[in-house]
Amino acid sequence: MDLSIIVVNYNTKNFLLSCIKSVKKNTKGIVYEIIVIDNASTDGSADILKRLKGRLFKITINRQNQGFAKANNQGIKIAAGRYILLLNPDTAIEDNVLGEMINYMDNNPKVGIVSCALKGNNGKIQATGGYFPNLARVFSWMFFLDDIPLLDRLIKPFHPMHEKSFFYRGESFFRNAGLRDWVTGAFYLLRRPVLDEVGLLDEDYFMYTEEVDLCFRAKQKGWEVWYLPKWAIVHFGGASSASEFPIISEYKGVKTFYKKHMPSWQTLVLRLLLKVGAVLRIILFGILKGGSYVKIYAKAFQVA
């Protein structure tokens, strides 16, 4: 078995079916399986999944939402492939991306984890990974400095310019292949020996930052992490997350990352930076965007 594709589904049945169809239509030259972990969806996903039959599929239906990390680990534990792909259900595979990227991995044994370009349904390239959140990068993020052109070249950003930034030039950044510290879990291809060496996704992360953590552990062991925009898939984006959820989860995730990997004094500084950043966003976004953002970042202040 060359590849095990793990898709964690939560109330995205229409995206899920389209994703599976795109894999089956466009994947050639490799032997693969599709493992779907349903996280207690309430949209009828379970009924649809029960109809998927054959050796191609392995289906697990959870009674409770286990989160992204734990659900993917469920899939990894039953996976038979030499390679593991964590794939969001709100994606569509184009051309023979999977077959060609497996061939790339076979020919580059030092590469442990890779991602391809993610394109929105409008054709624009989305942000896909970045650099580990050291204190300088968190400071830059919290004070909006990573939105300033050229400065992001001096302090490589935790997540390079987002599309909503006034100074956004992320599309050009993500047109270039290169080594990264981490890549996004929406398309996260890794070889099995990485997991054998560093372990599974850390289940202390419910969702967000778990892929950063795994890349961190992999790079500590000498594995390379690459972003390869030669290949691309469609990512419709955000189909499983409300707007508040990713913001709060990222705050929690970065704090957890520091508790696990950084000295205790750095964790204290991090928490201060996160709280100051939340206050700045309460003021700025409250003026520009209204009360809903005030509530979100007031909650972020509490969890920081």
PDB file of C-alpha atoms in Angstrom:
ATOM      1  CA  MET A   1       0.000   0.000   0.000  1.00  0.00           C
ATOM      2  CA  ASP A   2       1.518   3.308  -1.096  1.00  0.00           C
ATOM      3  CA  LEU A   3      -0.768   5.869   0.495  1.00  0.00           C
ATOM      4  CA  SER A   4      -3.365   6.115   3.246  1.00  0.00           C
ATOM      5  CA  ILE A   5      -5.565   9.197   2.844  1.00  0.00           C
ATOM      6  CA  ILE A   6      -7.151  10.245   6.135  1.00  0.00           C
ATOM      7  CA  VAL A   7     -10.133  12.592   5.997  1.00  0.00           C
ATOM      8  CA  VAL A   8     -11.662  13.864   9.236  1.00  0.00           C
ATOM      9  CA  ASN A   9     -15.250  14.912   8.635  1.00  0.00           C
ATOM     10  CA  TYR A  10     -17.453  17.158  10.751  1.00  0.00           C
ATOM     11  CA  ASN A  11     -20.744  18.243   9.192  1.00  0.00           C
ATOM     12  CA  THR A  12     -19.305  18.587   5.690  1.00  0.00           C
ATOM     13  CA  LYS A  13     -21.009  15.708   3.890  1.00  0.00           C
ATOM     14  CA  ASN A  14     -21.344  17.487   0.540  1.00  0.00           C
ATOM     15  CA  PHE A  15     -17.697  18.534   0.504  1.00  0.00           C
ATOM     16  CA  LEU A  16     -16.681  15.066   1.671  1.00  0.00           C
ATOM     17  CA  LEU A  17     -18.366  13.252  -1.199  1.00  0.00           C
ATOM     18  CA  SER A  18     -16.879  15.658  -3.742  1.00  0.00           C
ATOM     19  CA  CYS A  19     -13.448  15.228  -2.164  1.00  0.00           C
ATOM     20  CA  ILE A  20     -13.639  11.435  -2.388  1.00  0.00           C
ATOM     21  CA  LYS A  21     -14.817  11.600  -5.999  1.00  0.00           C
ATOM     22  CA  SER A  22     -11.908  13.878  -6.915  1.00  0.00           C
ATOM     23  CA  VAL A  23      -9.409  11.466  -5.338  1.00  0.00           C
ATOM     24  CA  LYS A  24     -10.837   8.486  -7.207  1.00  0.00           C
ATOM     25  CA  LYS A  25     -11.039  10.357 -10.506  1.00  0.00           C
ATOM     26  CA  ASN A  26      -7.561  11.873 -10.530  1.00  0.00           C
ATOM     27  CA  THR A  27      -5.239   9.525  -8.637  1.00  0.00           C
ATOM     28  CA  LYS A  28      -3.176   7.197 -10.813  1.00  0.00           C
ATOM     29  CA  GLY A  29      -0.122   4.978 -10.543  1.00  0.00           C
ATOM     30  CA  ILE A  30      -0.302   4.285  -6.798  1.00  0.00           C
ATOM     31  CA  VAL A  31      -2.182   1.930  -4.503  1.00  0.00           C
ATOM     32  CA  TYR A  32      -4.147   3.877  -1.915  1.00  0.00           C
ATOM     33  CA  GLU A  33      -6.923   3.664   0.645  1.00  0.00           C
ATOM     34  CA  ILE A  34      -9.316   6.298   1.981  1.00  0.00           C
ATOM     35  CA  ILE A  35      -9.903   6.397   5.730  1.00  0.00           C
ATOM     36  CA  VAL A  36     -12.779   8.606   6.866  1.00  0.00           C
ATOM     37  CA  ILE A  37     -13.179   9.501  10.532  1.00  0.00           C
ATOM     38  CA  ASP A  38     -16.510  11.166  11.220  1.00  0.00           C
ATOM     39  CA  ASN A  39     -16.456  13.364  14.321  1.00  0.00           C
ATOM     40  CA  ALA A  40     -20.084  12.969  15.445  1.00  0.00           C
ATOM     41  CA  SER A  41     -21.577  14.916  12.545  1.00  0.00           C
ATOM     42  CA  THR A  42     -25.252  15.856  12.744  1.00  0.00           C
ATOM     43  CA  ASP A  43     -25.809  16.526   9.028  1.00  0.00           C
ATOM     44  CA  GLY A  44     -26.427  12.941   7.943  1.00  0.00           C
ATOM     45  CA  SER A  45     -22.778  12.228   7.130  1.00  0.00           C
ATOM     46  CA  ALA A  46     -22.863   8.915   8.986  1.00  0.00           C
ATOM     47  CA  ASP A  47     -25.687   7.565   6.828  1.00  0.00           C
ATOM     48  CA  ILE A  48     -23.762   8.400   3.675  1.00  0.00           C
ATOM     49  CA  LEU A  49     -20.525   6.916   4.984  1.00  0.00           C
ATOM     50  CA  LYS A  50     -22.216   3.627   5.788  1.00  0.00           C
ATOM     51  CA  ARG A  51     -22.910   3.229   2.070  1.00  0.00           C
ATOM     52  CA  LEU A  52     -19.233   3.452   1.114  1.00  0.00           C
ATOM     53  CA  LYS A  53     -18.153  -0.110   0.540  1.00  0.00           C
ATOM     54  CA  GLY A  54     -15.145  -1.981  -0.746  1.00  0.00           C
ATOM     55  CA  ARG A  55     -11.506  -2.444   0.164  1.00  0.00           C
ATOM     56  CA  LEU A  56     -10.805   1.170  -0.792  1.00  0.00           C
ATOM     57  CA  PHE A  57     -12.557   2.523   2.320  1.00  0.00           C
ATOM     58  CA  LYS A  58     -12.132   2.317   6.078  1.00  0.00           C
ATOM     59  CA  ILE A  59     -14.816   4.168   8.025  1.00  0.00           C
ATOM     60  CA  THR A  60     -14.937   5.154  11.701  1.00  0.00           C
ATOM     61  CA  ILE A  61     -17.917   7.027  13.136  1.00  0.00           C
ATOM     62  CA  ASN A  62     -17.289   8.690  16.501  1.00  0.00           C
ATOM     63  CA  ARG A  63     -20.081   9.313  18.981  1.00  0.00           C
ATOM     64  CA  GLN A  64     -18.380  12.511  20.168  1.00  0.00           C
ATOM     65  CA  ASN A  65     -16.288  15.124  18.397  1.00  0.00           C
ATOM     66  CA  GLN A  66     -12.746  14.016  19.198  1.00  0.00           C
ATOM     67  CA  GLY A  67     -11.014  16.986  17.596  1.00  0.00           C
ATOM     68  CA  PHE A  68      -8.632  17.081  14.646  1.00  0.00           C
ATOM     69  CA  ALA A  69      -5.547  15.546  16.246  1.00  0.00           C
ATOM     70  CA  LYS A  70      -7.223  12.617  17.983  1.00  0.00           C
ATOM     71  CA  ALA A  71      -9.429  11.771  14.997  1.00  0.00           C
ATOM     72  CA  ASN A  72      -6.454  11.762  12.633  1.00  0.00           C
ATOM     73  CA  ASN A  73      -4.580   9.541  15.067  1.00  0.00           C
ATOM     74  CA  GLN A  74      -7.488   7.106  14.918  1.00  0.00           C
ATOM     75  CA  GLY A  75      -6.956   6.977  11.174  1.00  0.00           C
ATOM     76  CA  ILE A  76      -3.179   6.672  11.395  1.00  0.00           C
ATOM     77  CA  LYS A  77      -3.478   3.676  13.718  1.00  0.00           C
ATOM     78  CA  ILE A  78      -5.420   1.690  11.109  1.00  0.00           C
ATOM     79  CA  ALA A  79      -3.534   3.013   8.070  1.00  0.00           C
ATOM     80  CA  ALA A  80      -1.594   0.563   5.910  1.00  0.00           C
ATOM     81  CA  GLY A  81       0.229   2.995   3.616  1.00  0.00           C
ATOM     82  CA  ARG A  82       3.925   3.784   3.334  1.00  0.00           C
ATOM     83  CA  TYR A  83       2.817   7.410   3.305  1.00  0.00           C
ATOM     84  CA  ILE A  84       0.056   9.167   5.223  1.00  0.00           C
ATOM     85  CA  LEU A  85      -1.938  12.099   3.843  1.00  0.00           C
ATOM     86  CA  LEU A  86      -4.058  14.211   6.171  1.00  0.00           C
ATOM     87  CA  LEU A  87      -6.614  15.795   3.857  1.00  0.00           C
ATOM     88  CA  ASN A  88      -9.416  18.217   4.659  1.00  0.00           C
ATOM     89  CA  PRO A  89     -12.855  17.213   3.373  1.00  0.00           C
ATOM     90  CA  ASP A  90     -13.361  20.679   1.855  1.00  0.00           C
ATOM     91  CA  THR A  91     -10.729  20.026  -0.811  1.00  0.00           C
ATOM     92  CA  ALA A  92     -10.652  18.710  -4.364  1.00  0.00           C
ATOM     93  CA  ILE A  93      -7.718  16.819  -5.866  1.00  0.00           C
ATOM     94  CA  GLU A  94      -6.746  17.892  -9.361  1.00  0.00           C
ATOM     95  CA  ASP A  95      -4.682  16.066 -11.984  1.00  0.00           C
ATOM     96  CA  ASN A  96      -2.494  13.290 -10.555  1.00  0.00           C
ATOM     97  CA  VAL A  97      -1.213  15.355  -7.628  1.00  0.00           C
ATOM     98  CA  LEU A  98      -1.092  12.413  -5.229  1.00  0.00           C
ATOM     99  CA  GLY A  99       0.690  10.008  -7.550  1.00  0.00           C
ATOM    100  CA  GLU A 100       3.284  12.595  -8.538  1.00  0.00           C
ATOM    101  CA  MET A 101       3.933  13.732  -4.967  1.00  0.00           C
ATOM    102  CA  ILE A 102       4.435  10.147  -3.811  1.00  0.00           C
ATOM    103  CA  ASN A 103       7.003   9.810  -6.588  1.00  0.00           C
ATOM    104  CA  TYR A 104       8.690  13.004  -5.343  1.00  0.00           C
ATOM    105  CA  MET A 105       8.854  11.627  -1.803  1.00  0.00           C
ATOM    106  CA  ASP A 106      10.297   8.335  -3.035  1.00  0.00           C
ATOM    107  CA  ASN A 107      13.098  10.277  -4.728  1.00  0.00           C
ATOM    108  CA  ASN A 108      13.802  12.619  -1.785  1.00  0.00           C
ATOM    109  CA  PRO A 109      14.329  10.445   1.301  1.00  0.00           C
ATOM    110  CA  LYS A 110      15.325  13.334   3.612  1.00  0.00           C
ATOM    111  CA  VAL A 111      11.941  15.002   3.138  1.00  0.00           C
ATOM    112  CA  GLY A 112       9.610  13.970   5.935  1.00  0.00           C
ATOM    113  CA  ILE A 113       6.584  16.231   5.441  1.00  0.00           C
ATOM    114  CA  VAL A 114       5.314  18.168   2.420  1.00  0.00           C
ATOM    115  CA  SER A 115       2.353  20.235   1.325  1.00  0.00           C
ATOM    116  CA  CYS A 116       1.290  21.531  -2.055  1.00  0.00           C
ATOM    117  CA  ALA A 117      -0.305  24.849  -2.996  1.00  0.00           C
ATOM    118  CA  LEU A 118      -3.888  25.396  -1.871  1.00  0.00           C
ATOM    119  CA  LYS A 119      -6.113  27.346  -4.244  1.00  0.00           C
ATOM    120  CA  GLY A 120      -9.449  28.850  -3.323  1.00  0.00           C
ATOM    121  CA  ASN A 121     -12.395  28.290  -5.623  1.00  0.00           C
ATOM    122  CA  ASN A 122     -11.584  31.767  -6.981  1.00  0.00           C
ATOM    123  CA  GLY A 123      -8.193  30.472  -8.118  1.00  0.00           C
ATOM    124  CA  LYS A 124      -6.161  32.498  -5.612  1.00  0.00           C
ATOM    125  CA  ILE A 125      -3.337  30.769  -3.764  1.00  0.00           C
ATOM    126  CA  GLN A 126      -3.954  30.525  -0.019  1.00  0.00           C
ATOM    127  CA  ALA A 127      -1.513  30.755   2.870  1.00  0.00           C
ATOM    128  CA  THR A 128      -0.020  27.323   3.560  1.00  0.00           C
ATOM    129  CA  GLY A 129       2.275  27.162   6.568  1.00  0.00           C
ATOM    130  CA  GLY A 130       5.074  29.366   7.815  1.00  0.00           C
ATOM    131  CA  TYR A 131       7.726  29.478  10.533  1.00  0.00           C
ATOM    132  CA  PHE A 132       7.770  28.375  14.161  1.00  0.00           C
ATOM    133  CA  PRO A 133       6.257  30.935  16.574  1.00  0.00           C
ATOM    134  CA  ASN A 134       9.296  32.141  18.496  1.00  0.00           C
ATOM    135  CA  LEU A 135       8.845  35.249  20.642  1.00  0.00           C
ATOM    136  CA  ALA A 136      10.018  37.645  17.931  1.00  0.00           C
ATOM    137  CA  ARG A 137       7.464  36.217  15.507  1.00  0.00           C
ATOM    138  CA  VAL A 138       4.667  36.284  18.071  1.00  0.00           C
ATOM    139  CA  PHE A 139       5.539  39.917  18.873  1.00  0.00           C
ATOM    140  CA  SER A 140       5.438  40.713  15.164  1.00  0.00           C
ATOM    141  CA  TRP A 141       2.091  38.924  14.816  1.00  0.00           C
ATOM    142  CA  MET A 142       0.454  40.541  17.842  1.00  0.00           C
ATOM    143  CA  PHE A 143       1.551  44.064  16.858  1.00  0.00           C
ATOM    144  CA  PHE A 144       0.643  43.633  13.162  1.00  0.00           C
ATOM    145  CA  LEU A 145       4.283  44.006  12.129  1.00  0.00           C
ATOM    146  CA  ASP A 146       4.118  40.880   9.975  1.00  0.00           C
ATOM    147  CA  ASP A 147       1.671  42.812   7.785  1.00  0.00           C
ATOM    148  CA  ILE A 148       4.338  45.357   6.840  1.00  0.00           C
ATOM    149  CA  PRO A 149       6.194  44.723   3.562  1.00  0.00           C
ATOM    150  CA  LEU A 150       9.929  43.944   3.839  1.00  0.00           C
ATOM    151  CA  LEU A 151       9.775  43.525   7.623  1.00  0.00           C
ATOM    152  CA  ASP A 152       8.521  39.983   7.109  1.00  0.00           C
ATOM    153  CA  ARG A 153      11.843  39.279   5.404  1.00  0.00           C
ATOM    154  CA  LEU A 154      13.751  40.295   8.525  1.00  0.00           C
ATOM    155  CA  ILE A 155      11.479  38.381  10.894  1.00  0.00           C
ATOM    156  CA  LYS A 156      10.102  35.383   9.048  1.00  0.00           C
ATOM    157  CA  PRO A 157       6.430  35.269  10.065  1.00  0.00           C
ATOM    158  CA  PHE A 158       4.586  32.568  11.969  1.00  0.00           C
ATOM    159  CA  HIS A 159       1.953  32.646   9.236  1.00  0.00           C
ATOM    160  CA  PRO A 160       2.888  34.875   6.287  1.00  0.00           C
ATOM    161  CA  MET A 161       0.550  37.666   5.298  1.00  0.00           C
ATOM    162  CA  HIS A 162      -3.073  36.681   5.364  1.00  0.00           C
ATOM    163  CA  GLU A 163      -5.440  37.576   2.551  1.00  0.00           C
ATOM    164  CA  LYS A 164      -7.382  40.092   4.655  1.00  0.00           C
ATOM    165  CA  SER A 165      -4.270  42.134   5.390  1.00  0.00           C
ATOM    166  CA  PHE A 166      -4.101  45.585   3.803  1.00  0.00           C
ATOM    167  CA  PHE A 167      -0.561  44.780   2.662  1.00  0.00           C
ATOM    168  CA  TYR A 168      -1.323  41.252   1.486  1.00  0.00           C
ATOM    169  CA  ARG A 169       1.260  39.823  -0.871  1.00  0.00           C
ATOM    170  CA  GLY A 170       1.050  36.261   0.372  1.00  0.00           C
ATOM    171  CA  GLU A 171       0.110  34.885  -3.022  1.00  0.00           C
ATOM    172  CA  SER A 172       3.537  35.759  -4.409  1.00  0.00           C
ATOM    173  CA  PHE A 173       5.197  34.317  -1.282  1.00  0.00           C
ATOM    174  CA  PHE A 174       3.379  31.028  -1.766  1.00  0.00           C
ATOM    175  CA  ARG A 175       4.265  30.763  -5.438  1.00  0.00           C
ATOM    176  CA  ASN A 176       7.809  29.763  -4.502  1.00  0.00           C
ATOM    177  CA  ALA A 177       8.881  26.298  -3.389  1.00  0.00           C
ATOM    178  CA  GLY A 178      11.083  26.030  -0.347  1.00  0.00           C
ATOM    179  CA  LEU A 179      11.866  24.683   3.073  1.00  0.00           C
ATOM    180  CA  ARG A 180       9.361  25.683   5.735  1.00  0.00           C
ATOM    181  CA  ASP A 181       9.144  25.190   9.469  1.00  0.00           C
ATOM    182  CA  TRP A 182       5.565  23.936   9.191  1.00  0.00           C
ATOM    183  CA  VAL A 183       2.828  23.372   6.638  1.00  0.00           C
ATOM    184  CA  THR A 184      -0.918  23.331   7.044  1.00  0.00           C
ATOM    185  CA  GLY A 185      -2.937  20.277   8.023  1.00  0.00           C
ATOM    186  CA  ALA A 186      -5.380  20.788   5.138  1.00  0.00           C
ATOM    187  CA  PHE A 187      -2.949  18.817   2.930  1.00  0.00           C
ATOM    188  CA  TYR A 188      -0.234  17.209   5.034  1.00  0.00           C
ATOM    189  CA  LEU A 189       1.721  14.408   3.383  1.00  0.00           C
ATOM    190  CA  LEU A 190       4.246  12.572   5.531  1.00  0.00           C
ATOM    191  CA  ARG A 191       6.199   9.368   5.414  1.00  0.00           C
ATOM    192  CA  ARG A 192       5.517   6.693   8.003  1.00  0.00           C
ATOM    193  CA  PRO A 193       9.071   6.637   9.479  1.00  0.00           C
ATOM    194  CA  VAL A 194       8.476  10.217  10.692  1.00  0.00           C
ATOM    195  CA  LEU A 195       5.595   8.999  12.836  1.00  0.00           C
ATOM    196  CA  ASP A 196       7.582   5.953  13.936  1.00  0.00           C
ATOM    197  CA  GLU A 197      10.343   8.263  15.137  1.00  0.00           C
ATOM    198  CA  VAL A 198       8.486  11.217  16.681  1.00  0.00           C
ATOM    199  CA  GLY A 199       5.058   9.784  17.494  1.00  0.00           C
ATOM    200  CA  LEU A 200       1.516  10.702  16.520  1.00  0.00           C
ATOM    201  CA  LEU A 201      -0.192  14.081  16.536  1.00  0.00           C
ATOM    202  CA  ASP A 202      -0.317  15.489  20.055  1.00  0.00           C
ATOM    203  CA  GLU A 203      -3.892  15.126  21.284  1.00  0.00           C
ATOM    204  CA  ASP A 204      -3.530  18.002  23.743  1.00  0.00           C
ATOM    205  CA  TYR A 205      -4.356  20.141  20.707  1.00  0.00           C
ATOM    206  CA  PHE A 206      -8.056  19.863  19.871  1.00  0.00           C
ATOM    207  CA  MET A 207      -7.687  21.651  16.545  1.00  0.00           C
ATOM    208  CA  TYR A 208      -5.080  24.096  15.163  1.00  0.00           C
ATOM    209  CA  THR A 209      -1.312  24.103  15.872  1.00  0.00           C
ATOM    210  CA  GLU A 210      -1.060  20.297  16.077  1.00  0.00           C
ATOM    211  CA  GLU A 211       0.569  20.279  12.630  1.00  0.00           C
ATOM    212  CA  VAL A 212       3.069  22.903  13.829  1.00  0.00           C
ATOM    213  CA  ASP A 213       3.910  20.701  16.802  1.00  0.00           C
ATOM    214  CA  LEU A 214       4.468  17.595  14.659  1.00  0.00           C
ATOM    215  CA  CYS A 215       6.673  19.514  12.212  1.00  0.00           C
ATOM    216  CA  PHE A 216       8.672  20.860  15.161  1.00  0.00           C
ATOM    217  CA  ARG A 217       9.328  17.362  16.487  1.00  0.00           C
ATOM    218  CA  ALA A 218      10.156  16.070  13.002  1.00  0.00           C
ATOM    219  CA  LYS A 219      12.658  18.848  12.307  1.00  0.00           C
ATOM    220  CA  GLN A 220      14.321  18.198  15.662  1.00  0.00           C
ATOM    221  CA  LYS A 221      15.041  14.697  14.347  1.00  0.00           C
ATOM    222  CA  GLY A 222      16.508  16.037  11.110  1.00  0.00           C
ATOM    223  CA  TRP A 223      13.550  15.621   8.750  1.00  0.00           C
ATOM    224  CA  GLU A 224      12.921  18.311   6.137  1.00  0.00           C
ATOM    225  CA  VAL A 225       9.565  20.066   5.674  1.00  0.00           C
ATOM    226  CA  TRP A 226       8.831  21.376   2.176  1.00  0.00           C
ATOM    227  CA  TYR A 227       6.195  23.482   0.476  1.00  0.00           C
ATOM    228  CA  LEU A 228       5.847  22.500  -3.199  1.00  0.00           C
ATOM    229  CA  PRO A 229       3.546  24.736  -5.292  1.00  0.00           C
ATOM    230  CA  LYS A 230       4.435  22.785  -8.423  1.00  0.00           C
ATOM    231  CA  TRP A 231       1.356  20.814  -7.378  1.00  0.00           C
ATOM    232  CA  ALA A 232      -1.933  22.320  -6.230  1.00  0.00           C
ATOM    233  CA  ILE A 233      -5.369  21.315  -4.997  1.00  0.00           C
ATOM    234  CA  VAL A 234      -8.567  23.291  -4.457  1.00  0.00           C
ATOM    235  CA  HIS A 235      -9.339  24.225  -0.843  1.00  0.00           C
ATOM    236  CA  PHE A 236     -12.768  25.713  -0.284  1.00  0.00           C
ATOM    237  CA  GLY A 237     -11.737  26.608   3.261  1.00  0.00           C
ATOM    238  CA  GLY A 238     -13.411  27.004   6.622  1.00  0.00           C
ATOM    239  CA  ALA A 239     -16.241  24.579   5.961  1.00  0.00           C
ATOM    240  CA  SER A 240     -15.970  23.041   9.436  1.00  0.00           C
ATOM    241  CA  SER A 241     -15.106  26.111  11.541  1.00  0.00           C
ATOM    242  CA  ALA A 242     -17.020  29.109  12.809  1.00  0.00           C
ATOM    243  CA  SER A 243     -15.136  32.427  12.748  1.00  0.00           C
ATOM    244  CA  GLU A 244     -14.555  32.512  16.517  1.00  0.00           C
ATOM    245  CA  PHE A 245     -13.327  28.956  16.726  1.00  0.00           C
ATOM    246  CA  PRO A 246     -10.056  29.231  14.746  1.00  0.00           C
ATOM    247  CA  ILE A 247      -9.019  32.425  16.542  1.00  0.00           C
ATOM    248  CA  ILE A 248      -9.560  31.019  20.026  1.00  0.00           C
ATOM    249  CA  SER A 249      -8.095  27.641  19.069  1.00  0.00           C
ATOM    250  CA  GLU A 250      -4.941  29.223  17.690  1.00  0.00           C
ATOM    251  CA  TYR A 251      -4.432  31.220  20.889  1.00  0.00           C
ATOM    252  CA  LYS A 252      -4.840  28.028  22.901  1.00  0.00           C
ATOM    253  CA  GLY A 253      -2.648  26.078  20.503  1.00  0.00           C
ATOM    254  CA  VAL A 254       0.295  28.471  20.588  1.00  0.00           C
ATOM    255  CA  LYS A 255       0.132  28.552  24.387  1.00  0.00           C
ATOM    256  CA  THR A 256       0.154  24.734  24.479  1.00  0.00           C
ATOM    257  CA  PHE A 257       3.084  24.665  22.036  1.00  0.00           C
ATOM    258  CA  TYR A 258       5.127  26.872  24.368  1.00  0.00           C
ATOM    259  CA  LYS A 259       4.283  24.827  27.443  1.00  0.00           C
ATOM    260  CA  LYS A 260       5.555  21.721  25.671  1.00  0.00           C
ATOM    261  CA  HIS A 261       8.629  23.020  23.879  1.00  0.00           C
ATOM    262  CA  MET A 262       9.834  26.315  25.368  1.00  0.00           C
ATOM    263  CA  PRO A 263      11.304  27.416  28.734  1.00  0.00           C
ATOM    264  CA  SER A 264       8.742  28.501  31.333  1.00  0.00           C
ATOM    265  CA  TRP A 265       9.879  32.135  31.238  1.00  0.00           C
ATOM    266  CA  GLN A 266       9.155  32.258  27.513  1.00  0.00           C
ATOM    267  CA  THR A 267       5.657  30.932  28.154  1.00  0.00           C
ATOM    268  CA  LEU A 268       5.043  33.841  30.531  1.00  0.00           C
ATOM    269  CA  VAL A 269       6.263  36.345  27.930  1.00  0.00           C
ATOM    270  CA  LEU A 270       4.137  34.647  25.280  1.00  0.00           C
ATOM    271  CA  ARG A 271       0.997  34.949  27.388  1.00  0.00           C
ATOM    272  CA  LEU A 272       1.676  38.646  27.944  1.00  0.00           C
ATOM    273  CA  LEU A 273       2.118  39.189  24.197  1.00  0.00           C
ATOM    274  CA  LEU A 274      -1.093  37.305  23.416  1.00  0.00           C
ATOM    275  CA  LYS A 275      -3.050  39.355  25.947  1.00  0.00           C
ATOM    276  CA  VAL A 276      -1.665  42.663  24.655  1.00  0.00           C
ATOM    277  CA  GLY A 277      -2.433  41.547  21.113  1.00  0.00           C
ATOM    278  CA  ALA A 278      -5.996  40.678  22.106  1.00  0.00           C
ATOM    279  CA  VAL A 279      -6.493  44.128  23.662  1.00  0.00           C
ATOM    280  CA  LEU A 280      -5.164  45.834  20.522  1.00  0.00           C
ATOM    281  CA  ARG A 281      -7.614  43.831  18.427  1.00  0.00           C
ATOM    282  CA  ILE A 282     -10.513  44.629  20.747  1.00  0.00           C
ATOM    283  CA  ILE A 283      -9.803  48.327  20.224  1.00  0.00           C
ATOM    284  CA  LEU A 284      -8.925  48.288  16.520  1.00  0.00           C
ATOM    285  CA  PHE A 285     -11.403  45.705  15.263  1.00  0.00           C
ATOM    286  CA  GLY A 286     -14.089  47.075  17.568  1.00  0.00           C
ATOM    287  CA  ILE A 287     -13.815  50.386  15.727  1.00  0.00           C
ATOM    288  CA  LEU A 288     -13.447  48.927  12.239  1.00  0.00           C
ATOM    289  CA  LYS A 289     -15.593  45.788  12.356  1.00  0.00           C
ATOM    290  CA  GLY A 290     -18.001  46.007  15.253  1.00  0.00           C
ATOM    291  CA  GLY A 291     -19.009  44.239  18.425  1.00  0.00           C
ATOM    292  CA  SER A 292     -18.706  40.625  17.296  1.00  0.00           C
ATOM    293  CA  TYR A 293     -14.924  40.958  17.065  1.00  0.00           C
ATOM    294  CA  VAL A 294     -14.809  42.601  20.478  1.00  0.00           C
ATOM    295  CA  LYS A 295     -16.478  39.511  21.962  1.00  0.00           C
ATOM    296  CA  ILE A 296     -14.126  37.137  20.145  1.00  0.00           C
ATOM    297  CA  TYR A 297     -10.947  38.880  21.273  1.00  0.00           C
ATOM    298  CA  ALA A 298     -12.276  39.415  24.784  1.00  0.00           C
ATOM    299  CA  LYS A 299     -12.517  35.639  24.941  1.00  0.00           C
ATOM    300  CA  ALA A 300      -9.044  35.338  23.398  1.00  0.00           C
ATOM    301  CA  PHE A 301      -7.723  37.597  26.170  1.00  0.00           C
ATOM    302  CA  GLN A 302      -9.181  35.236  28.762  1.00  0.00           C
ATOM    303  CA  VAL A 303      -7.661  32.072  27.251  1.00  0.00           C
ATOM    304  CA  ALA A 304      -4.229  33.632  26.551  1.00  0.00           C
TER     305      ALA A 304
END
